[in-house]
Amino acid sequence: MDFDFIVKSIPLYVKAAEVTLELSFWGILLSLIIGFICSLVIYYKVKLLAQVVQIYIELSRNTPLLIQLFFLYYGFAKIGIKFEAYSCAIFGLAFLGGSYMAEAFRSGLEAVSKIQIETGLSVGLNRWQLMRYIILPQAFSVAIPAIGANAIFLLKETSVVSAIALADLMFVAKDLIGMYYKTTEALTMLVVAYLIILLPISLLLTFIERKVRHAGFGN
Amino acid sequence: MQDLGINVIFEGSNLLRLLIGLWVTMRIAIVAIAISVVFGIAFGIVMTVKNTFVQIVARLYLEAVRIIPILVWLFLFYFGLTKVLHIHLGAEVVSVIVFSLWGIAEMGDIVRGAITSLPAHQRASGRALGLTDLQIYRYIIIPQAVRRLIPAAINLATRMIKTTSLVVLIGVVEVLKVGQQIIEVSILKTPSASFWVYACIFALYFIICYPISLWSKKLELKWQNQ
Amino acid sequence: MSQKTQEKLLEIMNLKKQYDDVETLKDISLDVHKGEVVVVLGPSGCGKSTLLRCLNGLEEIQGGQIKLNGEVINADKTKWHLIRQKIGMVFQSYDLFPHMSIIENILLGPTKAQGRDKTEVLAQAEKLLTRVGLLDKKDAYPRQLSGGQKQRVAIVRALCMNPEIMLFDEVTASLDPEMVREVLDVMLELAKQGMTMVIVTHEMAFAKAVADRIVFIDEGQIAEIAKPQDFFNAPTTERAKRFLNIFKFNEESER
């Protein structure tokens, strides 16, 4: 192992990690928004829109991110819709993640029992108040583990964006291998970088999940 | 008449070439899924063994596979392993190895979950009937566990099929690569070739994965209501 | 026993309820006067719970009219969430909101739905909790309470809305036997204070003690309306006799 090389390449990896994290942040945030809206559309069985959302979810869940990105980035460019690689990556992540988050929220919403809803109605809440005070808080606590798992899944999926020429962690590692043949060093750094990002998040999620599952409300 | 971009798909043997390219990733997926099912079941049963050492090793393997992105694993095995061990493995072989390792870990966890989620009284009532441990497995645990795990296992299979699309990034010539070749050749004649080719690949993946996910959803519903 | 007036609070006229093709309620007409306690009895599946749910707009009805204070409340444009603020309902299952503390459970309706002042409601809630002996539990969460305690909180939660009428749907049916009494006592107390109530129950002794009138429903129809002493001592219909016999048998076999 060439430790000088590793030390010298640290700034490159830090910068690349920033790209990975930034893309993940926006991707996950948009996924949450899209997923939340889609789950409500399905929950309330909004006419027509519910079908559209269902089609989107199936398309998104049954195709690979890499193909979605290529289609978006290279395919759409040729018919006049051009994305920057950066926004394309975020858009692709959101397209993929939106359906996963929608499923997470939806299962949370469906877990709220009919009797809870009726009880909410019987204390005089209107539809909006029912959503705000009864359904959403209960649905969220059920959905949190799935939302967390999806967030990690999306963070890992960002490794694919190097394929559309974005300088993320994967890209830097590939670059260093290609240019200097420092395969072992580059790959070690790559793994270390992902571990530094993913280990704390994954541990935090395990902790939260355990809390939600075993304690529930009132402990 | 203006050249319709979609024709690029049906020109010459283009569609056939795409399908052959798709077969390359499918082959990887199918072999890896087969290996994952067999060894994953074994791994899952091993994970239920009440031995701290076995459990720690199994857990480490599972978490290691999970926490690092598959693409990174592909790189580690393709570029890293060859360099460290001084052996050369083809990209396709590496892909099968990586996807199998992933599949075994995930399948094992599904099997473990299906076994341990059975309420303890099921085992106890089996014993109360005078069944041996083997008979308890044969008649009580396996039939119930199978119903819990099959929908999840099918889900894993679609995830593996989708993720094998990554093998192009370590140089396997598969559907995406073939698509790029077709685009290069026809870009002058058909400027919108890349749109149609990528749309076609997108559709091909959907056509393969959608029925499988439908099937798993159906089984899940069917067994939930019983 | 209570200060019943001639003023009609709730009027049910020819109410019909259908599930698919099955008529659950065929033709129900009933008036409930202010301050009156009506106990609805009947074999399981006779439609008595459905009747209560219709009164609170939880079920759509296919025919007839429901009036509260002379106002029709089952019209298409009924703002049910406003009506429900005047009709308190307590269900069979302990249906407290699990993500809220006891006091939050109670305050939700009055502060959010009715938009009342929080300090005023809080004072009322604490007074009511004291009355049912649960003031010390106000910051606990539902899962820390027993079934009987939860049900008493559910009653307080409904009362805190200052309803004009209370509906009780088999509120003791899922309770352990030793907890039934504490809930029934709260209801008896309410009756004494002149609360208008419609109660569905299987507790015969309680029904006898609390009711001004017994309404006996069988197969979706009102078979008999009578004063409790008349109903229990000398039911006029065959069906009511058969129904009461079942309970007599139970009491005898328990001895």
Short mmCIF file of N, CA and C in Angstrom, two decimals, chain B residues 1 18 30 34 39 71 76 85 87 94 116 158 172 182 184 194 198 203 215 224:
data_model
loop_
_atom_site.label_atom_id
_atom_site.label_comp_id
_atom_site.label_asym_id
_atom_site.label_seq_id
_atom_site.Cartn_x
_atom_site.Cartn_y
_atom_site.Cartn_z
N MET B 1 -41.69 10.64 -46.35
CA MET B 1 -42.09 10.63 -44.94
C MET B 1 -40.88 10.76 -44.04
N LEU B 18 -30.32 -6.35 -29.07
CA LEU B 18 -30.67 -5.86 -27.73
C LEU B 18 -31.11 -7.02 -26.83
N ILE B 30 -29.97 -15.06 -13.39
CA ILE B 30 -30.56 -16.39 -13.15
C ILE B 30 -29.60 -17.30 -12.39
N ALA B 34 -30.25 -18.66 -8.62
CA ALA B 34 -30.26 -20.09 -8.31
C ALA B 34 -29.31 -20.39 -7.16
N PHE B 39 -28.02 -21.72 -1.40
CA PHE B 39 -27.13 -21.43 -0.27
C PHE B 39 -27.77 -20.45 0.72
N LEU B 71 -22.32 -1.80 -6.56
CA LEU B 71 -21.37 -1.36 -7.57
C LEU B 71 -19.95 -1.36 -7.01
N LEU B 76 -14.61 -3.93 -6.29
CA LEU B 76 -13.66 -4.60 -5.39
C LEU B 76 -13.27 -5.96 -5.95
N LEU B 85 -4.91 -11.16 -5.57
CA LEU B 85 -4.70 -12.60 -5.68
C LEU B 85 -3.97 -13.00 -6.96
N ILE B 87 -5.05 -13.30 -9.87
CA ILE B 87 -5.78 -14.18 -10.77
C ILE B 87 -6.62 -13.30 -11.67
N VAL B 94 -17.10 -12.55 -12.26
CA VAL B 94 -17.10 -11.66 -11.10
C VAL B 94 -18.53 -11.25 -10.76
N THR B 116 -37.96 -17.46 12.37
CA THR B 116 -38.05 -16.96 13.74
C THR B 116 -39.36 -16.23 14.01
N THR B 158 -36.44 -9.89 -8.25
CA THR B 158 -36.57 -8.72 -9.14
C THR B 158 -35.51 -7.68 -8.82
N VAL B 172 -18.96 -5.73 -18.81
CA VAL B 172 -19.71 -6.81 -19.44
C VAL B 172 -20.48 -6.22 -20.62
N ILE B 182 -25.48 0.47 -30.98
CA ILE B 182 -26.51 0.75 -31.99
C ILE B 182 -26.66 2.26 -32.19
N GLU B 184 -24.43 4.61 -31.69
CA GLU B 184 -23.27 5.15 -32.40
C GLU B 184 -23.40 4.97 -33.89
N SER B 194 -30.93 7.64 -29.63
CA SER B 194 -30.65 7.33 -28.22
C SER B 194 -31.93 7.33 -27.39
N TYR B 198 -32.86 3.79 -25.55
CA TYR B 198 -32.94 3.72 -24.09
C TYR B 198 -34.38 3.48 -23.62
N ALA B 203 -38.18 -0.27 -21.33
CA ALA B 203 -39.38 -1.08 -21.47
C ALA B 203 -39.08 -2.56 -21.28
N TRP B 215 -46.77 -11.07 -9.51
CA TRP B 215 -46.89 -12.43 -9.01
C TRP B 215 -46.63 -12.46 -7.51
N GLN B 224 -51.94 -14.11 2.81
CA GLN B 224 -52.32 -13.28 3.94
C GLN B 224 -53.75 -13.59 4.38
#
